[in-house]
PDB file of C-alpha atoms in Angstrom:
ATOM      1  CA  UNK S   1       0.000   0.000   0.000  1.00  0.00           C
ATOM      2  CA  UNK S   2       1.449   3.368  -1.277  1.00  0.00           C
ATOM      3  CA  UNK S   3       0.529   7.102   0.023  1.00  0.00           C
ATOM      4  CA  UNK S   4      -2.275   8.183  -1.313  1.00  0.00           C
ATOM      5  CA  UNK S   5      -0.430  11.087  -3.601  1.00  0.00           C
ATOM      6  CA  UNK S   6      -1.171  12.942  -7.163  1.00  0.00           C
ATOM      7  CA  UNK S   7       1.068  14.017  -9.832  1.00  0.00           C
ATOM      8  CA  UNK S   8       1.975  17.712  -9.530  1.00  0.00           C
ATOM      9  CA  UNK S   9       0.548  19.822 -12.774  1.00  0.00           C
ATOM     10  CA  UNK S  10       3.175  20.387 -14.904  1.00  0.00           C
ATOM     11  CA  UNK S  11       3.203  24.007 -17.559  1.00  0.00           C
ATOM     12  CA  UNK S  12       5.841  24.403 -20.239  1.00  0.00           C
ATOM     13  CA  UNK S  13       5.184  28.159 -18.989  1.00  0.00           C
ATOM     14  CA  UNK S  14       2.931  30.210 -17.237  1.00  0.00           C
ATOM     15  CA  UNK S  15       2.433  34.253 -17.720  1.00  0.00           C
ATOM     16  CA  UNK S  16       1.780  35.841 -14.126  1.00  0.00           C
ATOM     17  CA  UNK S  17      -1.949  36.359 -14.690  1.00  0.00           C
ATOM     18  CA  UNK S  18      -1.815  32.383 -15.566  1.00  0.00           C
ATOM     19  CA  UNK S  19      -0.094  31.522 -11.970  1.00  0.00           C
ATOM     20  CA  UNK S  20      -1.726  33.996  -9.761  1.00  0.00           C
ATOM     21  CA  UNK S  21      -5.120  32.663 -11.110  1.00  0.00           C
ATOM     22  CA  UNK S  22      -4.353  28.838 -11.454  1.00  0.00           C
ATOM     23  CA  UNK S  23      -2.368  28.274  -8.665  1.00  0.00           C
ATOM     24  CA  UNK S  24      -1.355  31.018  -6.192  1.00  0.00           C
ATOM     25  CA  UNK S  25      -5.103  32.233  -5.745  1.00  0.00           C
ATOM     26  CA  UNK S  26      -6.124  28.603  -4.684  1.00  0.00           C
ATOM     27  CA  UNK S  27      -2.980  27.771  -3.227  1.00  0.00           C
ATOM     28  CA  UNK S  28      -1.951  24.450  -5.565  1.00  0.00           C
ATOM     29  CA  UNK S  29       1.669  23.196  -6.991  1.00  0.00           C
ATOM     30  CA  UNK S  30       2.374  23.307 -10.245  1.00  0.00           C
ATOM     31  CA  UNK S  31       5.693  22.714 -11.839  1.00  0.00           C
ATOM     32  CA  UNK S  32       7.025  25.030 -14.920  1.00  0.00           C
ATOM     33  CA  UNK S  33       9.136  23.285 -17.635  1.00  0.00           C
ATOM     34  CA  UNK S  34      10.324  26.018 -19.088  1.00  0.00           C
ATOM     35  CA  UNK S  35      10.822  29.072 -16.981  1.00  0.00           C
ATOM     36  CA  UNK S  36      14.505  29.964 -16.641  1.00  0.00           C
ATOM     37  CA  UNK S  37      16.225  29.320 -19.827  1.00  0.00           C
ATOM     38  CA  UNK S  38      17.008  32.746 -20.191  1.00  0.00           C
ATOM     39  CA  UNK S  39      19.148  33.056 -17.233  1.00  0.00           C
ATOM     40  CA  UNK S  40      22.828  32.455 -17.248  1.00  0.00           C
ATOM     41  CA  UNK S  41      22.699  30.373 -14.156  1.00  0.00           C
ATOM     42  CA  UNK S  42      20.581  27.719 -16.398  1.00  0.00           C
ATOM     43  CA  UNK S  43      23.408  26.906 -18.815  1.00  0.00           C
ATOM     44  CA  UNK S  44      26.389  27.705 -16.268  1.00  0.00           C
ATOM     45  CA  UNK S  45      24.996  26.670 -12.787  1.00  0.00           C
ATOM     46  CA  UNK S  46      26.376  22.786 -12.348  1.00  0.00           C
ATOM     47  CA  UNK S  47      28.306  21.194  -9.513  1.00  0.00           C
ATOM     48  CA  UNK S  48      31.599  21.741 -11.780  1.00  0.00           C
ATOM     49  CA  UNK S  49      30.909  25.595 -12.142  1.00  0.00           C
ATOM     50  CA  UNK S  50      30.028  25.839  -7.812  1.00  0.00           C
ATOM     51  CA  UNK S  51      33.707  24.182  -7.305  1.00  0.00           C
ATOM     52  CA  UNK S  52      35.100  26.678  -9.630  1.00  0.00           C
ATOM     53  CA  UNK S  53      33.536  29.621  -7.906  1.00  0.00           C
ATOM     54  CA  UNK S  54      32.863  28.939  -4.517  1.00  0.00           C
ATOM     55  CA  UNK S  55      35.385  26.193  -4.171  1.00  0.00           C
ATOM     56  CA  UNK S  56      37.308  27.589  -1.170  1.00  0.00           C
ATOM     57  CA  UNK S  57      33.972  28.288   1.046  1.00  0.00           C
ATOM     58  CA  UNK S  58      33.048  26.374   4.239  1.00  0.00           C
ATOM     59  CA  UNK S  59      29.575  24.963   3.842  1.00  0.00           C
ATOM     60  CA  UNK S  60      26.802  23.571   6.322  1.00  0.00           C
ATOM     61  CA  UNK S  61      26.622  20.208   6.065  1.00  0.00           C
ATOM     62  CA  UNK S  62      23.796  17.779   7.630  1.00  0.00           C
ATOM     63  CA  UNK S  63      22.553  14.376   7.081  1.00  0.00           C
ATOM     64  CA  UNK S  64      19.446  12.896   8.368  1.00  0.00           C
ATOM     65  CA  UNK S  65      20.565  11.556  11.907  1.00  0.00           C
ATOM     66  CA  UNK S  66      17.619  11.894  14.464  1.00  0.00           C
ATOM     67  CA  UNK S  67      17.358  15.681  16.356  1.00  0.00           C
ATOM     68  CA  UNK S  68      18.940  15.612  19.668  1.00  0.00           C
ATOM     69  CA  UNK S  69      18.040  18.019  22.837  1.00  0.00           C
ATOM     70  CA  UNK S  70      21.634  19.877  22.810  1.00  0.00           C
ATOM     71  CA  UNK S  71      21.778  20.605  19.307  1.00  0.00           C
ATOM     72  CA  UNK S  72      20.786  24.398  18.173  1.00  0.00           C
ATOM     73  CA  UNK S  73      18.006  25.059  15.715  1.00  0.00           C
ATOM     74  CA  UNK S  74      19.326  24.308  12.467  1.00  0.00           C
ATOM     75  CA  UNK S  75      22.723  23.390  13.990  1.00  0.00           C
ATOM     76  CA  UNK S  76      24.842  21.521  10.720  1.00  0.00           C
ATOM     77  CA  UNK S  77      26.361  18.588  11.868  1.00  0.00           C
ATOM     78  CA  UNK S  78      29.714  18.916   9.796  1.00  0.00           C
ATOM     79  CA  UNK S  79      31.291  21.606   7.558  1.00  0.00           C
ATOM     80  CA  UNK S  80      33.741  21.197   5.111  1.00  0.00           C
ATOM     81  CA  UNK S  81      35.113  23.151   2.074  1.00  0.00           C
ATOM     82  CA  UNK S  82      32.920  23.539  -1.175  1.00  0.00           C
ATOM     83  CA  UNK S  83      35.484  21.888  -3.324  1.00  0.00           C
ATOM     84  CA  UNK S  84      35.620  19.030  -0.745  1.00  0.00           C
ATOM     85  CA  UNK S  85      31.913  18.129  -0.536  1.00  0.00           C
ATOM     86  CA  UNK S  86      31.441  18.472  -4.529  1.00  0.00           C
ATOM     87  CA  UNK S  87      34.561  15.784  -4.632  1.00  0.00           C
ATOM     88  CA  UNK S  88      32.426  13.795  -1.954  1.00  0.00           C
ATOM     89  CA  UNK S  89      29.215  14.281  -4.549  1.00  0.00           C
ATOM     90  CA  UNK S  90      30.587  12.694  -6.905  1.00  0.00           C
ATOM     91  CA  UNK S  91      31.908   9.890  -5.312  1.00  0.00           C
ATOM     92  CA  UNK S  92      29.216   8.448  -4.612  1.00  0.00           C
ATOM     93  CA  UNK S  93      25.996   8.591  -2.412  1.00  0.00           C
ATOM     94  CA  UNK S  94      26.462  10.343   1.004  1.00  0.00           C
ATOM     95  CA  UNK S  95      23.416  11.492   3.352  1.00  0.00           C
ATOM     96  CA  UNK S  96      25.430  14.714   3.482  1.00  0.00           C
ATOM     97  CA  UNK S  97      22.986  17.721   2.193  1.00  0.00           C
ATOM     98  CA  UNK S  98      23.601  21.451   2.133  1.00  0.00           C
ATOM     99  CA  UNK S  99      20.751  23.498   3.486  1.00  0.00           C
ATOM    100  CA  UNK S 100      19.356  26.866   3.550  1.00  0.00           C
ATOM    101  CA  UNK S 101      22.983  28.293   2.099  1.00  0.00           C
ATOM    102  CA  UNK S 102      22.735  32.204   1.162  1.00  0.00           C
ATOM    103  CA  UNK S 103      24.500  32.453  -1.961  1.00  0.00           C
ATOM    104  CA  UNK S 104      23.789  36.439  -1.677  1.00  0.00           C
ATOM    105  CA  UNK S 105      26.676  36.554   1.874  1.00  0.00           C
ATOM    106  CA  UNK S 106      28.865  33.901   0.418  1.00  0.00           C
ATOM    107  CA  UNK S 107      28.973  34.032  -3.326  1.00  0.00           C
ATOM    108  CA  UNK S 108      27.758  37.799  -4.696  1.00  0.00           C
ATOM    109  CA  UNK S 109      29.040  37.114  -7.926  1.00  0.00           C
ATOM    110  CA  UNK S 110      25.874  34.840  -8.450  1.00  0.00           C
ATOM    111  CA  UNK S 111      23.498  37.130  -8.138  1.00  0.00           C
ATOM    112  CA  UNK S 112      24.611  37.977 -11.880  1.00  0.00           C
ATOM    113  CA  UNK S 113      23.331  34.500 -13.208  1.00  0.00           C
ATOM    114  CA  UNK S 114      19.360  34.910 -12.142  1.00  0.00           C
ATOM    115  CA  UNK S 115      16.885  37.435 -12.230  1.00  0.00           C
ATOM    116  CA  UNK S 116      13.764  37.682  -9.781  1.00  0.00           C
ATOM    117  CA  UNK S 117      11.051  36.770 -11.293  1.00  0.00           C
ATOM    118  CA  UNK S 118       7.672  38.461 -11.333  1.00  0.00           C
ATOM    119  CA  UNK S 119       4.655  36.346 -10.501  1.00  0.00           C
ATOM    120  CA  UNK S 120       2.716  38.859  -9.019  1.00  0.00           C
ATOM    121  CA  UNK S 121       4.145  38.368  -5.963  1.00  0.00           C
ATOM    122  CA  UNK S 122       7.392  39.997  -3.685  1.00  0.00           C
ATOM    123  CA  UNK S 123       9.944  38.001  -3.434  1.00  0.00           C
ATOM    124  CA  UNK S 124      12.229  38.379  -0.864  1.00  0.00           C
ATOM    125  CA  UNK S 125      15.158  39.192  -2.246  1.00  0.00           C
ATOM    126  CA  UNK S 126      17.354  38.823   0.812  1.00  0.00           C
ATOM    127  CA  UNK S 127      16.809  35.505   1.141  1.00  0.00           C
ATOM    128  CA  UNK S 128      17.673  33.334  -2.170  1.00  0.00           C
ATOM    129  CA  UNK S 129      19.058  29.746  -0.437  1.00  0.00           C
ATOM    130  CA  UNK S 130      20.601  27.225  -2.137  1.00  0.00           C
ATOM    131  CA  UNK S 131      20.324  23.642  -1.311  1.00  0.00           C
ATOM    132  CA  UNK S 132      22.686  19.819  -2.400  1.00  0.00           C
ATOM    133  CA  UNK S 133      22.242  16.464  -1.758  1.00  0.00           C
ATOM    134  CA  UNK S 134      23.896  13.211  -2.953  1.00  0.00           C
ATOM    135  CA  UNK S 135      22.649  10.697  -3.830  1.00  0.00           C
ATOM    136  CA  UNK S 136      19.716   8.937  -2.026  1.00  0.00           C
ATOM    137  CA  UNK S 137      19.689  12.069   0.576  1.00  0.00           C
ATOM    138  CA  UNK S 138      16.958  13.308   1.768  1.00  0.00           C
ATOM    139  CA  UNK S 139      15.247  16.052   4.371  1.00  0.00           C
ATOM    140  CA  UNK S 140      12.803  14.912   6.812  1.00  0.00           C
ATOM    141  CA  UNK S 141       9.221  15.849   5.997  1.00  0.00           C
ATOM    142  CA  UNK S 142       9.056  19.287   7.258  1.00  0.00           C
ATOM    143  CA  UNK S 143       7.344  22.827   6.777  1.00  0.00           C
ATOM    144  CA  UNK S 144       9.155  26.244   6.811  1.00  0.00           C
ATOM    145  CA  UNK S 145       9.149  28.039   9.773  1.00  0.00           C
ATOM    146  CA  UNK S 146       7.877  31.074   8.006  1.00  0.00           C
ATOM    147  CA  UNK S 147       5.087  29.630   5.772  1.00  0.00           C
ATOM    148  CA  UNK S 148       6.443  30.840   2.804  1.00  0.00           C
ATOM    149  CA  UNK S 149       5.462  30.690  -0.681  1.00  0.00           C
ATOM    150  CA  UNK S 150       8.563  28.766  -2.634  1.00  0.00           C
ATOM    151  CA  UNK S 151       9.806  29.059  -5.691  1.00  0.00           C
ATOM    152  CA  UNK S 152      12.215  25.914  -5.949  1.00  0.00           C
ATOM    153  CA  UNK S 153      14.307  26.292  -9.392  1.00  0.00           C
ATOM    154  CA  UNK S 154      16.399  22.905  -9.849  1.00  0.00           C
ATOM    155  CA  UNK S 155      19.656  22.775 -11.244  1.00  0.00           C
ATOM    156  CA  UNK S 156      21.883  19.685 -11.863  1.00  0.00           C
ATOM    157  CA  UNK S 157      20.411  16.393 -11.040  1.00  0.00           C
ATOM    158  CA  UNK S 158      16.985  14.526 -10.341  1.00  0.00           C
ATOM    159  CA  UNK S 159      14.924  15.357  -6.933  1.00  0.00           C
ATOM    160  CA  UNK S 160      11.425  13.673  -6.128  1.00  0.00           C
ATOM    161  CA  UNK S 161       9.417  16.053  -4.069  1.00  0.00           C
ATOM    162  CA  UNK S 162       6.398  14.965  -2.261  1.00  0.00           C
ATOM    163  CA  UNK S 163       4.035  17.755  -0.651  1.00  0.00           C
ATOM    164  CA  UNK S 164       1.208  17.935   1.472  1.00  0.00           C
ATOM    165  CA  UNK S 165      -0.850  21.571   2.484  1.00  0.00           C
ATOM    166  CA  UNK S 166      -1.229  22.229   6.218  1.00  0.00           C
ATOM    167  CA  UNK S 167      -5.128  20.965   5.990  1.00  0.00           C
ATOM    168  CA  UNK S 168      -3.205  17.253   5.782  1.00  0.00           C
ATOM    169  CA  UNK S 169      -1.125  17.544   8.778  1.00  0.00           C
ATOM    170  CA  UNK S 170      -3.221  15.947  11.473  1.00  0.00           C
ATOM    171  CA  UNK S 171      -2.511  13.021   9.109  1.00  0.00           C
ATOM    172  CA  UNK S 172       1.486  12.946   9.212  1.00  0.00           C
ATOM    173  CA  UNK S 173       2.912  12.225  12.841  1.00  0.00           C
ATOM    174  CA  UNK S 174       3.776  16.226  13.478  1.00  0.00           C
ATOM    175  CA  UNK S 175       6.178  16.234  16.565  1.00  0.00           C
ATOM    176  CA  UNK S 176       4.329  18.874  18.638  1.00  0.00           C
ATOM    177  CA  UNK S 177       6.571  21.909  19.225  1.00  0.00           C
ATOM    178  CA  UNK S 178       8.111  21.177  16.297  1.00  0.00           C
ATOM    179  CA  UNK S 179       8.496  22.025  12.063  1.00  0.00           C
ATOM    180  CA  UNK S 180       8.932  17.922  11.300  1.00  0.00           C
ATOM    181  CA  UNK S 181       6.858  15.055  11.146  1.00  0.00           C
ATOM    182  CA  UNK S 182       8.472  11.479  13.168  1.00  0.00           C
ATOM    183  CA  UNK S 183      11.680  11.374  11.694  1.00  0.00           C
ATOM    184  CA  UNK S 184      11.634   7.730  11.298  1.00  0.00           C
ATOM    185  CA  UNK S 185       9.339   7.764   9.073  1.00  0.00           C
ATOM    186  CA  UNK S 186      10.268   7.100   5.342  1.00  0.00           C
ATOM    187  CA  UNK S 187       7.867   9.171   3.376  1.00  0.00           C
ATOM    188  CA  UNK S 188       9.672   7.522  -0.134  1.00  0.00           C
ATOM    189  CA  UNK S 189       8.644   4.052   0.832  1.00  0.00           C
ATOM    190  CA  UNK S 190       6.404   4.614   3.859  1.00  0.00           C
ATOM    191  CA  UNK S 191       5.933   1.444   6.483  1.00  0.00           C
ATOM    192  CA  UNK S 192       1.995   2.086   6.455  1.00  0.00           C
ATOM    193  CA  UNK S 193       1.412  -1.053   9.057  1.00  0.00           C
ATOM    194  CA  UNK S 194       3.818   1.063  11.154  1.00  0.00           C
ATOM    195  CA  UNK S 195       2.449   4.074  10.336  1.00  0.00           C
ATOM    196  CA  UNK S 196      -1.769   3.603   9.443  1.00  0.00           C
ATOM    197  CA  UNK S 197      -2.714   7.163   9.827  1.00  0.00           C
ATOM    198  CA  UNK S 198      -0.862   8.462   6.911  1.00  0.00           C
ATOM    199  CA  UNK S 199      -2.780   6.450   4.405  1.00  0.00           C
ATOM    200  CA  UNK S 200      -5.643   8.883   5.110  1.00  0.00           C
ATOM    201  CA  UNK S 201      -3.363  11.799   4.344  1.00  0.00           C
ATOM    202  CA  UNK S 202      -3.674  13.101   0.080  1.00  0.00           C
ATOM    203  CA  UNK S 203      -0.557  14.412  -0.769  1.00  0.00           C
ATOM    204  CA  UNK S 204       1.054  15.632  -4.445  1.00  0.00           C
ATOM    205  CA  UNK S 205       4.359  14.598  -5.877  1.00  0.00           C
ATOM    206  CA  UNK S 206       6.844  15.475  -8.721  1.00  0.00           C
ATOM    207  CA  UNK S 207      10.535  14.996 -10.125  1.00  0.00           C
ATOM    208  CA  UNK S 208      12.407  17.721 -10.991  1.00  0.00           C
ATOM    209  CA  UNK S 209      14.891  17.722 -13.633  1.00  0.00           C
ATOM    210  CA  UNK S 210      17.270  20.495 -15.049  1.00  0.00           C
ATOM    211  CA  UNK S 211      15.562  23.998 -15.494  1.00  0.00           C
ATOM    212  CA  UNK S 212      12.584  22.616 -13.761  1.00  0.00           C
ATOM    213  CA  UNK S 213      10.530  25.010 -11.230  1.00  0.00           C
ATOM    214  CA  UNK S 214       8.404  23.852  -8.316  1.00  0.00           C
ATOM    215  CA  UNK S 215       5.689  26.507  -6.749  1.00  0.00           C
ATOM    216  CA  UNK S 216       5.141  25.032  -2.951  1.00  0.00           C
ATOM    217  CA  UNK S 217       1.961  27.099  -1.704  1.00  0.00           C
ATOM    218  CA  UNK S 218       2.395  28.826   1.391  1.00  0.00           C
ATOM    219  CA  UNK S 219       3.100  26.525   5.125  1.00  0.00           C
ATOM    220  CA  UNK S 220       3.187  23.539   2.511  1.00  0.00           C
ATOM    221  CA  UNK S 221       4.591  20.198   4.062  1.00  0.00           C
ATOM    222  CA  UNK S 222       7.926  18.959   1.761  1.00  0.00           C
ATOM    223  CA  UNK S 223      10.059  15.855   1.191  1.00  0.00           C
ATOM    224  CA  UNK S 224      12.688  16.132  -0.481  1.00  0.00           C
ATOM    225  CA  UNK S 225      15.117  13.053  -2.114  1.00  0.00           C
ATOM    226  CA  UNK S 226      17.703  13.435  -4.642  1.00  0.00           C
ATOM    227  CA  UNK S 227      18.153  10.678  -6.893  1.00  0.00           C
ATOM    228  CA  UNK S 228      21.401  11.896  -8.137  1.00  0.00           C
ATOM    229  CA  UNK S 229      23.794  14.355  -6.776  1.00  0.00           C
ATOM    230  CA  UNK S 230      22.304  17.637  -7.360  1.00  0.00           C
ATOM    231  CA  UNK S 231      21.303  20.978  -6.092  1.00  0.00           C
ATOM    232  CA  UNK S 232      18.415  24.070  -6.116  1.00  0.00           C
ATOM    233  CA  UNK S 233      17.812  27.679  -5.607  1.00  0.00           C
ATOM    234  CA  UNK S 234      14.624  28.776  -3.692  1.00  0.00           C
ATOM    235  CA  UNK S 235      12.890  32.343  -3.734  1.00  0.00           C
ATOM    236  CA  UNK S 236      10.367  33.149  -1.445  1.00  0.00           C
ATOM    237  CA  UNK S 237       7.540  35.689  -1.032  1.00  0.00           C
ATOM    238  CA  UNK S 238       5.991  35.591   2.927  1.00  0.00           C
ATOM    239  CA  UNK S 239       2.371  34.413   3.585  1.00  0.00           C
ATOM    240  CA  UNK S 240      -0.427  36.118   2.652  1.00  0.00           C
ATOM    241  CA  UNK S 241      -2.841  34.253   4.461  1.00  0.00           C
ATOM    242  CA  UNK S 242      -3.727  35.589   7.685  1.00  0.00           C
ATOM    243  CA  UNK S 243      -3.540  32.609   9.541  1.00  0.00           C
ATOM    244  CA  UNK S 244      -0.610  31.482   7.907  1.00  0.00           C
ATOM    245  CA  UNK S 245       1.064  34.870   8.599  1.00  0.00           C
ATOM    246  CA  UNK S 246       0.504  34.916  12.166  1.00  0.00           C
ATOM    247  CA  UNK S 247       1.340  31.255  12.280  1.00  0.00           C
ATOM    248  CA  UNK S 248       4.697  32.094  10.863  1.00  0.00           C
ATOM    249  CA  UNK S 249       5.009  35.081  13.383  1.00  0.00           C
ATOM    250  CA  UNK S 250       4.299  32.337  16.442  1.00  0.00           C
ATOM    251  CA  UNK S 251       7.050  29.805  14.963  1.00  0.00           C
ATOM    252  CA  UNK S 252       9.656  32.523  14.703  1.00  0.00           C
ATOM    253  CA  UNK S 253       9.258  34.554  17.918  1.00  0.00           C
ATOM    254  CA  UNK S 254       7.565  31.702  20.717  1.00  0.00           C
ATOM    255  CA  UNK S 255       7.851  28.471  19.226  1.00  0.00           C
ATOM    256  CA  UNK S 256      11.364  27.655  18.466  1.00  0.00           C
ATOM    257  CA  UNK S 257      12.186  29.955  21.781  1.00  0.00           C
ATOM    258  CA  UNK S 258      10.055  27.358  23.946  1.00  0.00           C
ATOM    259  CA  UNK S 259      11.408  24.516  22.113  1.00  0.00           C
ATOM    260  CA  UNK S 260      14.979  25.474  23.079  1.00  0.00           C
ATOM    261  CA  UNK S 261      14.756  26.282  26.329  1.00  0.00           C
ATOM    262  CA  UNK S 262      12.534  22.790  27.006  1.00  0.00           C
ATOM    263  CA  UNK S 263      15.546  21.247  25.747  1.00  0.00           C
ATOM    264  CA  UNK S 264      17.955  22.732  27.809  1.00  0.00           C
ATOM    265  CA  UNK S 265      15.655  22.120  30.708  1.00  0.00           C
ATOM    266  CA  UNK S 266      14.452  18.446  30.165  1.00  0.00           C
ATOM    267  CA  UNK S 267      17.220  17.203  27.332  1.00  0.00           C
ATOM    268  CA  UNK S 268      16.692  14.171  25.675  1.00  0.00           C
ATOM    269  CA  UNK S 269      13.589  13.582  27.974  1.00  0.00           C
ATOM    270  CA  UNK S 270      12.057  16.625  26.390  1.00  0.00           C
ATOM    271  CA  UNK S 271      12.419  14.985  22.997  1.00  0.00           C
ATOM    272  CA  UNK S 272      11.500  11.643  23.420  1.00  0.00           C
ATOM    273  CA  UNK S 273       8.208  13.233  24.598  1.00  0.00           C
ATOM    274  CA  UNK S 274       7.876  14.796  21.321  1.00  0.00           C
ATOM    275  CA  UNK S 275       8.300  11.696  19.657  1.00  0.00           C
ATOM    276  CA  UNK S 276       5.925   9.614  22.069  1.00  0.00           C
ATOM    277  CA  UNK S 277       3.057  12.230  21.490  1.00  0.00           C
ATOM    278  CA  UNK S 278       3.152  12.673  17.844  1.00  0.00           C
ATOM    279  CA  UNK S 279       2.235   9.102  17.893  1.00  0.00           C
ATOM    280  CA  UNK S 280      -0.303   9.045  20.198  1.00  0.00           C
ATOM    281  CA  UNK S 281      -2.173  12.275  19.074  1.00  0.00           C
ATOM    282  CA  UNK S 282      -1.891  10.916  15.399  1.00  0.00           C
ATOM    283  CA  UNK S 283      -3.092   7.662  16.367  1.00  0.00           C
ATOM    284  CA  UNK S 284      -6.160   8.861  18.094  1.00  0.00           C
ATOM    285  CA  UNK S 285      -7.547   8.900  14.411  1.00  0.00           C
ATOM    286  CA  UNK S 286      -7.812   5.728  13.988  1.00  0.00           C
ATOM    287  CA  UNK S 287     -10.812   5.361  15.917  1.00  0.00           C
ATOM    288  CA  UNK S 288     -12.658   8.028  15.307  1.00  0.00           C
ATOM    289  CA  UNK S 289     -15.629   7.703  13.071  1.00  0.00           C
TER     290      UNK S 289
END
């Protein structure tokens, strides 16, 4: 038994009124084919060209080891040179990702290769991250903190990206206090005996490929595995729903706070809590009518 997901729409290209009208307004993926050929970054941007120009950088690196109580929010878990972890790339698969990296502090000389795009919406132009993975890496199912809208432009490689809106989450094991659904859980090839709930949970999913771009509606859940070694850009443009916004406001100036501090208080305790109640709350479902 398989999640219960659709394929993401896919548009060779879509003018703004298209996207703000087919997708934005009713908050729904799409994928566009052919968006970004006129940007230097879509012939130049590959993991040679990153080496080249940002070989000499210290990156973030993390994999997808379980979250532990004296770890920071967002805390890597290794860093190592540019040059070194495109070497590692392409040796072969490593759970190693790069996440949330802004190419606008580190690499300026990018900002040459892309333009912002308009699709009706401000982006934030502060804020374009870039993001790697080897082969067979992945993220945990998660959310952004801030409920963004994304615009995910993929670069070198293939990435299957499975999404589900905030209406599904009562569905996916959420750890309470948290951005992240059970970490154990293996939303490519989901143990649904293990896991019952989720098969009530309807979910979208894609591949990206060279060129491709993703729109993730705003407070969207997101999987991400890379089949091969790749790597992405993502712009964003904040929430515009009201709940979303002030949802976004909460995780950003009370949540994560709390969250810390529990964990400096209670350690591990504190998290296997977490875990113990995003089962039980989840499986309360099961036998309700």
């Amino acid at each position: 038994m398989k999640l219960n997901l659709e394929q993401i729409p896919r548009e060779k290209t879509l003018t703004k009124r298209e996207f703000l009208k087919k997708y934005f307004k009713p908050q729904k993926p799409v994928v566009i084919e052919r968006f970004i050929e006129d940007w230097p970054a879509y012939s130049k941007w590959n993991l040679d060209y990153m080496k080249e120009i940002a070989g000499d950088k210290q990156v973030p690196l993390y994999d997808d080891r379980p979250v532990k109580h004296d770890e920071g929010f967002n805390e890597p878990h290794a860093k190592m040179k540019m040059s070194e972890y495109v070497d590692l790339l392409k040796s072969g698969p490593t759970k190693y990702r790069i996440f949330l990296w802004n190419i606008l502090k580190e690499v300026p000389q990018l900002q040459k290769d892309y333009t912002y795009p308009d699709f009706g919406l401000k982006l934030m132009k502060g804020l374009p991250m870039l993001f790697f993975g080897g082969e067979d890496s992945h993220t945990f199912m998660h959310y952004d903190i801030d409920l963004a809208n994304i615009f995910h432009f993929h670069f070198e490689g293939k990435k299957q990206c499975i999404l589900f809106s905030q209406d599904e989450t009562k569905f996916l094991y959420k750890i309470p206090h948290s951005l992240i659904t059970r970490e154990d859980i293996d939303f490519a090839d989901p143990d649904l005996e293990k896991w019952p709930v989720l098969s009530k949970a309807k979910g979208h999913i894609t591949h990206l490929e060279h060129g491709n771009v993703l729109y993730i509606p705003e407070g969207y859940w997101h999987h991400m595995k890379y089949i091969t070694p790749g790597f992405s850009m993502s712009l964003r443009a904040i929430a515009r729903k009201p709940k979303n916004f002030s949802k976004a406001i909460y995780n950003i100036f009370v949540m994560r706070h709390f969250d810390n501090l529990m964990r400096r208080i209670k350690g591990q305790e504190w998290i296997d809590w977490k875990n113990e109640q995003a089962v039980l709350r989840t499986q309360k479902l099961l036998v309700q009518k």
